[in-house]
Coordinates of C-alpha atoms in Angstrom, one line a residue:
X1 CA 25.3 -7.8 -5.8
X2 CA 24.0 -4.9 -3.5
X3 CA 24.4 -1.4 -5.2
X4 CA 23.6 1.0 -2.0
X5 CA 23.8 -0.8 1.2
X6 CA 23.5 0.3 4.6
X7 CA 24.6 -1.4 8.1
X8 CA 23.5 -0.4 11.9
X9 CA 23.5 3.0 10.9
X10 CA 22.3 5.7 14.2
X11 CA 21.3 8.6 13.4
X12 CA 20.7 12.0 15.3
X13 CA 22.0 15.3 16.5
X14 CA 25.2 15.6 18.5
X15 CA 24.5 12.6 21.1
X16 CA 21.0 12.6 20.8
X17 CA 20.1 9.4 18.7
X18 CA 16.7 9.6 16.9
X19 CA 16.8 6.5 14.8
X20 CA 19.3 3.3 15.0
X21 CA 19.7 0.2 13.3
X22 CA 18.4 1.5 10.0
X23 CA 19.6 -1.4 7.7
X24 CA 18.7 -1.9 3.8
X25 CA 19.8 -3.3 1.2
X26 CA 19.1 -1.8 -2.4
X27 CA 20.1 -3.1 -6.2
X28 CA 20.6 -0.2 -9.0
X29 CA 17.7 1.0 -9.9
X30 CA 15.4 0.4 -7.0
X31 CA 13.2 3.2 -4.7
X32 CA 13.5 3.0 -1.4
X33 CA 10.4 4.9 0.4
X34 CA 10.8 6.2 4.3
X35 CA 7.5 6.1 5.7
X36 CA 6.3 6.9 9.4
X37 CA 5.0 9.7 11.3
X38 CA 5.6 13.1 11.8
X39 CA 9.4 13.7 13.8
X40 CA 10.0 9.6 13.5
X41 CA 13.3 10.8 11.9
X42 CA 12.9 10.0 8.3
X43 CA 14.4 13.8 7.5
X44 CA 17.4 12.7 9.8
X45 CA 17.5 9.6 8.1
X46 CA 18.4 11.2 4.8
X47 CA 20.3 14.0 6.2
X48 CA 22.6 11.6 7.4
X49 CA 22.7 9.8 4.5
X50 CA 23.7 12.9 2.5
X51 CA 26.5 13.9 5.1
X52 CA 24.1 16.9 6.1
X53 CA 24.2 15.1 9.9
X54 CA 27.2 13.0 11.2
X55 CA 26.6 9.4 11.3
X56 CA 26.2 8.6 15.1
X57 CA 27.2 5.4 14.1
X58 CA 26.9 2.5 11.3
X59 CA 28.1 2.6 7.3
X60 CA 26.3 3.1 4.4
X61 CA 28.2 1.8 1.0
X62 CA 28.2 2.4 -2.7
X63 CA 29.0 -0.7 -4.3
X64 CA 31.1 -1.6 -1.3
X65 CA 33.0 1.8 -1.0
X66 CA 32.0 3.6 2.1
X67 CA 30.3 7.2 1.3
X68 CA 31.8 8.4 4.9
X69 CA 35.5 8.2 3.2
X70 CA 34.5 10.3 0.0
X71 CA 35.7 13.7 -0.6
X72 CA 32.6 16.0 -1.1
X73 CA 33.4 16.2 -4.8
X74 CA 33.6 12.3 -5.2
X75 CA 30.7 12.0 -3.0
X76 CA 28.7 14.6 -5.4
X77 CA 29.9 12.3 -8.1
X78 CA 27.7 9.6 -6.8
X79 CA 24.9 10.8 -5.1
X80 CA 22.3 13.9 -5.6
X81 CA 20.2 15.7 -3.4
X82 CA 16.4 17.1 -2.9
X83 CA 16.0 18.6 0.5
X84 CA 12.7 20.1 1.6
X85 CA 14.6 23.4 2.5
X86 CA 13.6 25.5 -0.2
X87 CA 16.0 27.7 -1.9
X88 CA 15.8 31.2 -3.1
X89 CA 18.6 32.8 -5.0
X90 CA 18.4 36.2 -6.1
X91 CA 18.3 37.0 -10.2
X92 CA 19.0 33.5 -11.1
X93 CA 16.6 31.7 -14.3
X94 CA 15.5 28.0 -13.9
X95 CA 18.0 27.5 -16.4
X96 CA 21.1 28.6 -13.8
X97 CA 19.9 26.4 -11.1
X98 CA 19.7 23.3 -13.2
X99 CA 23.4 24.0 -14.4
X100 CA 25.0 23.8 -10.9
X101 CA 24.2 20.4 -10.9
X102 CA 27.3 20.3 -13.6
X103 CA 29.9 21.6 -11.3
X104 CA 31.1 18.3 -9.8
X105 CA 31.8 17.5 -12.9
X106 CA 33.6 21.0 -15.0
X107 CA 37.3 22.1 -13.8
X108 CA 38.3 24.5 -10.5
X109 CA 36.9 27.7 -12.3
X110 CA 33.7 25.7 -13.2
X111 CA 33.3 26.4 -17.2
X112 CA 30.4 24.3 -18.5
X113 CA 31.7 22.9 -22.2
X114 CA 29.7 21.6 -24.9
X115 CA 29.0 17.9 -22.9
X116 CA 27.8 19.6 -19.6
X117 CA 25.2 21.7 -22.0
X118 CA 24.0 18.8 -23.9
X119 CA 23.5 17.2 -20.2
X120 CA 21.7 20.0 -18.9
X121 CA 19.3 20.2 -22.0
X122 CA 18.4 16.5 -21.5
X123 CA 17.9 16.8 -17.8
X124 CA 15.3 19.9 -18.6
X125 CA 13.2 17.5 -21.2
X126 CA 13.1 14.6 -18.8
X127 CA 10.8 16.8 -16.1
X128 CA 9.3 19.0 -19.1
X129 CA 10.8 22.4 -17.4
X130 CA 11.9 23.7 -21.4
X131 CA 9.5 26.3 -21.1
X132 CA 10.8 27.4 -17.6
X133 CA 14.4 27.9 -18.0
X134 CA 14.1 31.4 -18.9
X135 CA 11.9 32.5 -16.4
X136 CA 13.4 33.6 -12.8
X137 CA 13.6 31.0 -10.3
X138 CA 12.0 33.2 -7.6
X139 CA 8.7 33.3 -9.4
X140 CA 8.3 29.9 -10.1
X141 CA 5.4 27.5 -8.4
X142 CA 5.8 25.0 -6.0
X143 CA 5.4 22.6 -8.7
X144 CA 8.2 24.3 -11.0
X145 CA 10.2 24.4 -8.8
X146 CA 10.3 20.9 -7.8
X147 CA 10.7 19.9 -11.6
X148 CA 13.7 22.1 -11.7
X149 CA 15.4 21.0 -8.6
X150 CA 15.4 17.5 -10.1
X151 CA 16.5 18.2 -13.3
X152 CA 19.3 19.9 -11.2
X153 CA 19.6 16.6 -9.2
X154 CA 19.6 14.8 -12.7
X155 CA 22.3 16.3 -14.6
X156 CA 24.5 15.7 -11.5
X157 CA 24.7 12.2 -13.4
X158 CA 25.0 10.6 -10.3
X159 CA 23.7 7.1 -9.8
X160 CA 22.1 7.7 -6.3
X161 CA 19.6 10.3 -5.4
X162 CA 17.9 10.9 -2.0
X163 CA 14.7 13.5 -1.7
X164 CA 13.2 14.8 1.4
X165 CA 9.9 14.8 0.7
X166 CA 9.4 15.4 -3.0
X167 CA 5.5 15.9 -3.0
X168 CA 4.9 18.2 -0.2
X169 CA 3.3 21.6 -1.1
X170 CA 2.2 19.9 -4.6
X171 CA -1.4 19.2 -6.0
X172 CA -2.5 16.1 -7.5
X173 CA -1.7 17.1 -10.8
X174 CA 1.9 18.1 -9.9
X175 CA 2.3 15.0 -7.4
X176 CA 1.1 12.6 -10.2
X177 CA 4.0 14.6 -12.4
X178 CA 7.0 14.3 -9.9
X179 CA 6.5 9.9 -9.5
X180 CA 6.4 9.3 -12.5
X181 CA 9.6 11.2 -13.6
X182 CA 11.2 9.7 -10.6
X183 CA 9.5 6.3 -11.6
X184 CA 11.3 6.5 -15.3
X185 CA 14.8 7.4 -13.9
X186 CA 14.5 4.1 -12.3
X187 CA 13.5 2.2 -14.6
X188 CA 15.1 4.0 -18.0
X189 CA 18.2 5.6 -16.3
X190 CA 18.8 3.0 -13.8
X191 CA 18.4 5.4 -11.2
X192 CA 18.2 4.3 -7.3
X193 CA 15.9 6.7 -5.7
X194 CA 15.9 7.1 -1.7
X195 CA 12.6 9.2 -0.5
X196 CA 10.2 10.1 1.9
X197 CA 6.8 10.1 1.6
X198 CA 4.0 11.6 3.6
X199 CA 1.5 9.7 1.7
X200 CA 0.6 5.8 2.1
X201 CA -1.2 5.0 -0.8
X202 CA 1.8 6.7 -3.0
X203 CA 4.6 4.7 -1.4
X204 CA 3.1 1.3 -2.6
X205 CA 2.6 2.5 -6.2
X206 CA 6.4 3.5 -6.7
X207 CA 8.8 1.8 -3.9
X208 CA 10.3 -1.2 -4.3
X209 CA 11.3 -1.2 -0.4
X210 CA 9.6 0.7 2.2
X211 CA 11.3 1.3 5.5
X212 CA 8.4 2.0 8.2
X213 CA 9.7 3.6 11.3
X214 CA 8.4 4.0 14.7
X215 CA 10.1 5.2 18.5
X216 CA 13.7 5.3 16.8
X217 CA 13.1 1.8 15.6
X218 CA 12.9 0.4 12.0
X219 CA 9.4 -1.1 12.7
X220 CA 9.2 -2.8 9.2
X221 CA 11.1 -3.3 6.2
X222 CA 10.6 -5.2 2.9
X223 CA 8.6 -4.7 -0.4
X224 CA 5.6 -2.3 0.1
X225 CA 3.3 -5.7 -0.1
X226 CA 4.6 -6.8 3.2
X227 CA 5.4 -3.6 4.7
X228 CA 2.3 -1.6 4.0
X229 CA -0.7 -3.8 5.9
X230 CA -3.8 -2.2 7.8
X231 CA -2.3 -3.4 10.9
X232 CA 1.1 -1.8 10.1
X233 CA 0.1 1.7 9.5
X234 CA -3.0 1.4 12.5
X235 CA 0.2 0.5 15.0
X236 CA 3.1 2.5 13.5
X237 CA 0.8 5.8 13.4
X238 CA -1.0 4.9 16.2
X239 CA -4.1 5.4 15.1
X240 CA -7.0 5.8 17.9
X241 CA -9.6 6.3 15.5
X242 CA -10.7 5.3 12.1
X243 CA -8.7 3.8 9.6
X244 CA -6.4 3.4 6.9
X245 CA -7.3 0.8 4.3
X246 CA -4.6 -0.5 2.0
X247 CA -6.2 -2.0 -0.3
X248 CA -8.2 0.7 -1.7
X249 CA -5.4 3.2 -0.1
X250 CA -8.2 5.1 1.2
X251 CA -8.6 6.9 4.7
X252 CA -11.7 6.1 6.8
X253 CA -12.9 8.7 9.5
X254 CA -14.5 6.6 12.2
X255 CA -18.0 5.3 11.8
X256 CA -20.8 6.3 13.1
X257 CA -21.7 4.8 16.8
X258 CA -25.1 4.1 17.4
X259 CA -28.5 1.6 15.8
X260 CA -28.2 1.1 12.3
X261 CA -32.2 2.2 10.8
X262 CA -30.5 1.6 7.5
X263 CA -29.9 -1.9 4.8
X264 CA -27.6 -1.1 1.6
X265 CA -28.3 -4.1 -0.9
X266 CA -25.7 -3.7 -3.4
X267 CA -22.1 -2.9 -3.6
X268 CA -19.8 -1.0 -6.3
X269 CA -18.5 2.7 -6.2
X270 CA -21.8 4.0 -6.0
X271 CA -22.0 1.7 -2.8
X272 CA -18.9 3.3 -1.5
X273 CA -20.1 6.9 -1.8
X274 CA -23.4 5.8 -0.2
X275 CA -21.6 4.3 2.8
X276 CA -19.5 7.7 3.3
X277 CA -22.2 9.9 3.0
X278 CA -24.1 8.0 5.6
X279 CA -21.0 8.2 7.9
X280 CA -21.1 11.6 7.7
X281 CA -24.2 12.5 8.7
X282 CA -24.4 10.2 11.5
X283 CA -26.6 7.6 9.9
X284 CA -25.8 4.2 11.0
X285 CA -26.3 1.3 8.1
X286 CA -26.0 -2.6 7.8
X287 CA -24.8 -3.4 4.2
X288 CA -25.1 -7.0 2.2
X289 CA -24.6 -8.9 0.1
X290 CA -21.1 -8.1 -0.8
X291 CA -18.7 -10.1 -2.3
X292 CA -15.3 -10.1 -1.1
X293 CA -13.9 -8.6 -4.3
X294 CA -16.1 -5.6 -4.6
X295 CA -14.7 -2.5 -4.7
X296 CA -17.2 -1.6 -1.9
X297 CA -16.3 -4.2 1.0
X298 CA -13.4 -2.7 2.7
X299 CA -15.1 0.5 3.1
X300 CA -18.5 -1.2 4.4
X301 CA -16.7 -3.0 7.1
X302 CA -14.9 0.1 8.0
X303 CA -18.1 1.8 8.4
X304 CA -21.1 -0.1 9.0
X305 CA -22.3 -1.6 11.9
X306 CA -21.8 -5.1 10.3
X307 CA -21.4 -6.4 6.7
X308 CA -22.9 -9.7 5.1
X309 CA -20.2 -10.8 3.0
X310 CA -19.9 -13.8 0.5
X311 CA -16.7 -15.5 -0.9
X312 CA -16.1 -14.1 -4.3
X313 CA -17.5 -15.7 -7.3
X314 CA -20.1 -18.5 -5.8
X315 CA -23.9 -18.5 -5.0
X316 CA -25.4 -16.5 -2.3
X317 CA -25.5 -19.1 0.7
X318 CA -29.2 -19.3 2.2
X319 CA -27.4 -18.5 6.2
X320 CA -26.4 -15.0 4.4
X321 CA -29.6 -14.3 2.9
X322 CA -31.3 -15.0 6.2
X323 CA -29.0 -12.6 8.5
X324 CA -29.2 -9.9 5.7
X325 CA -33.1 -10.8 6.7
X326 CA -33.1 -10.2 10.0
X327 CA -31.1 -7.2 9.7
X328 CA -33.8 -5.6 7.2
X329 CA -36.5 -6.6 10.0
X330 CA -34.8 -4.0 12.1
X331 CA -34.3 -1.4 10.0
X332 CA -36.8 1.5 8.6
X333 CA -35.2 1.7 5.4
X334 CA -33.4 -0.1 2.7
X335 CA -31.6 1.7 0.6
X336 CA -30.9 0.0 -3.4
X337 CA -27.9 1.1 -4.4
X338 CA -29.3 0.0 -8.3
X339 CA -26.6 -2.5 -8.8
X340 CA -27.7 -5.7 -11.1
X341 CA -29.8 -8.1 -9.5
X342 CA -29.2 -10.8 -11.7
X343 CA -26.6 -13.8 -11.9
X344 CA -24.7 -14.4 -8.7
X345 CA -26.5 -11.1 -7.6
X346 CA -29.8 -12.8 -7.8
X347 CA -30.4 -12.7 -4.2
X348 CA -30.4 -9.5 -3.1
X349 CA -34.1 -9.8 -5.1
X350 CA -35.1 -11.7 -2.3
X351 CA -33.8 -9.2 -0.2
X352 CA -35.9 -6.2 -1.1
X353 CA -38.9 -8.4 -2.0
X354 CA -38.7 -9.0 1.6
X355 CA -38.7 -5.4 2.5
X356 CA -41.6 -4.8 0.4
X357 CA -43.4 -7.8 2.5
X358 CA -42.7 -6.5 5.4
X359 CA -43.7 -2.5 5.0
X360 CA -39.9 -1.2 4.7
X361 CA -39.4 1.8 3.1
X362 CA -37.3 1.1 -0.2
X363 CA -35.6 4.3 -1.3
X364 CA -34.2 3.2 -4.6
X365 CA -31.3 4.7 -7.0
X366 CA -32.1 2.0 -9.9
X367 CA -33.1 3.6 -13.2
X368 CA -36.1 1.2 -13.3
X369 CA -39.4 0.3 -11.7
X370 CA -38.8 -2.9 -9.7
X371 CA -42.8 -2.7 -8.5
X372 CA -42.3 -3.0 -5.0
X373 CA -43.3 0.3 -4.3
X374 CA -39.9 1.8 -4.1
X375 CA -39.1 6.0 -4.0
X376 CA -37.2 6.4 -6.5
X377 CA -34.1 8.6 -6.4
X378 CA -31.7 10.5 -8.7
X379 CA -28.8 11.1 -6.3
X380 CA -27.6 9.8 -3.1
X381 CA -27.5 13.3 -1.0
X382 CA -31.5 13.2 -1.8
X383 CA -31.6 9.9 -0.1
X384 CA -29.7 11.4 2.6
X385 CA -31.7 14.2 3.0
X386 CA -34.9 13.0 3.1
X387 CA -33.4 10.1 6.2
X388 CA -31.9 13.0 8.1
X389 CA -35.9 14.9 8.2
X390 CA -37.2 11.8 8.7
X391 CA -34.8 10.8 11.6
X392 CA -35.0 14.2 13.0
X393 CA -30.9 14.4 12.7

């Protein structure tokens, strides 16, 4: 049975509709993540979830009861609220904040009683704010604050909550923090979470559903999996240049336009660095041979001007050992990344013997001699300086 439900809803401002037919369909203890660009109307989404907008149209249902028919006190009862506005009382401690989440629940003059205190303590430990609740809300960090608007939102006790944005104006650290608070009041508490994000590669670690919006449509909607694809995000943010690879979660600027003077043998996370460096600095690069489960391939064929790739797991095929060939013939360096050269690995050997035969430069960041006359490097932005003096760039 559907816990939070919604049908056809439109939302907007007065007549102007911004987003229609927003349909989902959520079970307790789900996340929900609204994902899209800048003014797609994922902040009007929520605001008419919350009854801070008028529906324009449509229902949205708690276990069948619609939220439109609840008094604002029943409706506080079963849903809580993170808006982006950010509040600033005068003279009141992190401590007073949380406590107003209470008041739905304490009598017309709003007395907290033992229960409501024991509530409030819990909801403090859950986002680690014990050391804050002293302390004047005013002159708490972005971060702080955030902690203690939830732990408001959590001692609410209701069953739904809906935040605008959670992570903006956070750091890693603090962004790391928030999800995984919000992750454990789904899982532990049973909570069902209703967001937006700003940030892809966050939205596929802790939704369940993702909603992708685009022109006042619902574009896509489903499990992050099938929502979040590189063809998705490149058509739903429109996105003229570069890229935004999923897999890794990883933005790419766009490569570098021009002929590639450059052959990366070997693959890895040194490999990846290599590549972006490269980029950067206008260096244009064939790489090879990658497999199609190194970490490395989805940023080489977002960057170079082509990638040799093998299926994971086999031999190198002779027809990739030969392209990777002719590729080196037209190159003035190759560039070993120092990855192992034995097992199925074996023929990128070949690979640089082959530059050795044929008078290529070998600029090398493998901890041993291989004999072929290699420069050895310690560092890739020593490889990249001494291309850019030598290219005149």
């Amino acid at each position: 049975m559907s816990f939070l439900k919604s049908r056809n809803l439109k939302v907007g401002y007065a007549k102007r509709t911004v987003v229609e037919d927003v349909n989902f369909d959520l079970k307790k203890g789900e996340i929900l993540c609204l994902l899209g660009p800048n003014g797609s109307g994922k902040s009007t989404i929520l605001k008419s979830i919350t009854d801070h907008l008028k529906l324009l149209g449509g229902t949205i249902c708690i276990l069948e009861k619609e939220l439109n028919n609840m008094k604002p006190k029943e409706r506080a009862k079963e849903m809580s609220v993170v808006l982006t506005e950010r509040i600033a009382p005068e003279m009141m401690t992190a401590l007073e904040i949380v406590s107003i989440g209470r008041y739905p629940h304490t009598n017309h003059i709003g007395k907290l009683n033992k229960n409501d205190k024991e509530i409030i303590e819990e909801s403090i430990k859950i986002v680690n704010g014990q050391s804050l609740i002293n302390k004047e809300f005013k002159s708490l960090s972005d971060g702080e604050k955030q902690r203690i608007m939830i732990a408001r939102a959590i001692c609410q006790e209701a069953d739904t909550m809906v935040l605008d944005e959670p992570t903006s104006y956070l750091d890693i650290r603090y962004k790391i923090e928030l999800l995984n608070i919000l992750s454990k009041l789904s899982t532990e508490k049973k909570k069902t979470i209703i967001m937006s994000l700003h940030e892809i590669d966050l939205v596929s670690k802790i939704a369940d559903k993702v909603l992708l919006i685009k022109d006042g449509k619902i574009f896509k909607y489903g499990p992050p999996e099938e929502v979040i694809t590189n063809s998705a995000i490149e058509e739903a943010y429109n996105l003229g240049v570069g890229c935004f690879n999923t897999t890794l979660g990883n933005v790419e600027l766009p490569k570098s336009i021009g002929e590639a003077k450059v052959f990366v043998i070997g693959g890895g996370e040194r490999a990846n660095n290599l590549y972006r460096e490269l980029n950067k600095k206008n260096i244009c690069f064939f790489s090879g041979i990658l497999f199609k489960n190194d970490i490395a391939y989805n940023t080489s064929k977002s960057l170079a001007n082509d990638t040799i790739v093998e299926e994971s797991f086999i031999d190198i095929k002779l027809d990739k050992i030969d392209k990777s060939k002719e590729y080196i013939k037209e190159c003035k360096y190759v560039i070993d990344i120092g990855q192992s050269l034995e097992g199925i690995n074996r023929a990128n050997i070949e690979l640089l013997n082959f530059a050795f035969e044929n008078c290529i430069d070998i600029l090398s960041l493998r901890c041993e001699d291989l004999n072929l006359n290699e420069k050895r490097f310690d560092t890739i932005s020593k490889i990249i300086d001494m291309i850019k003096i030598d290219l005149n760039l």
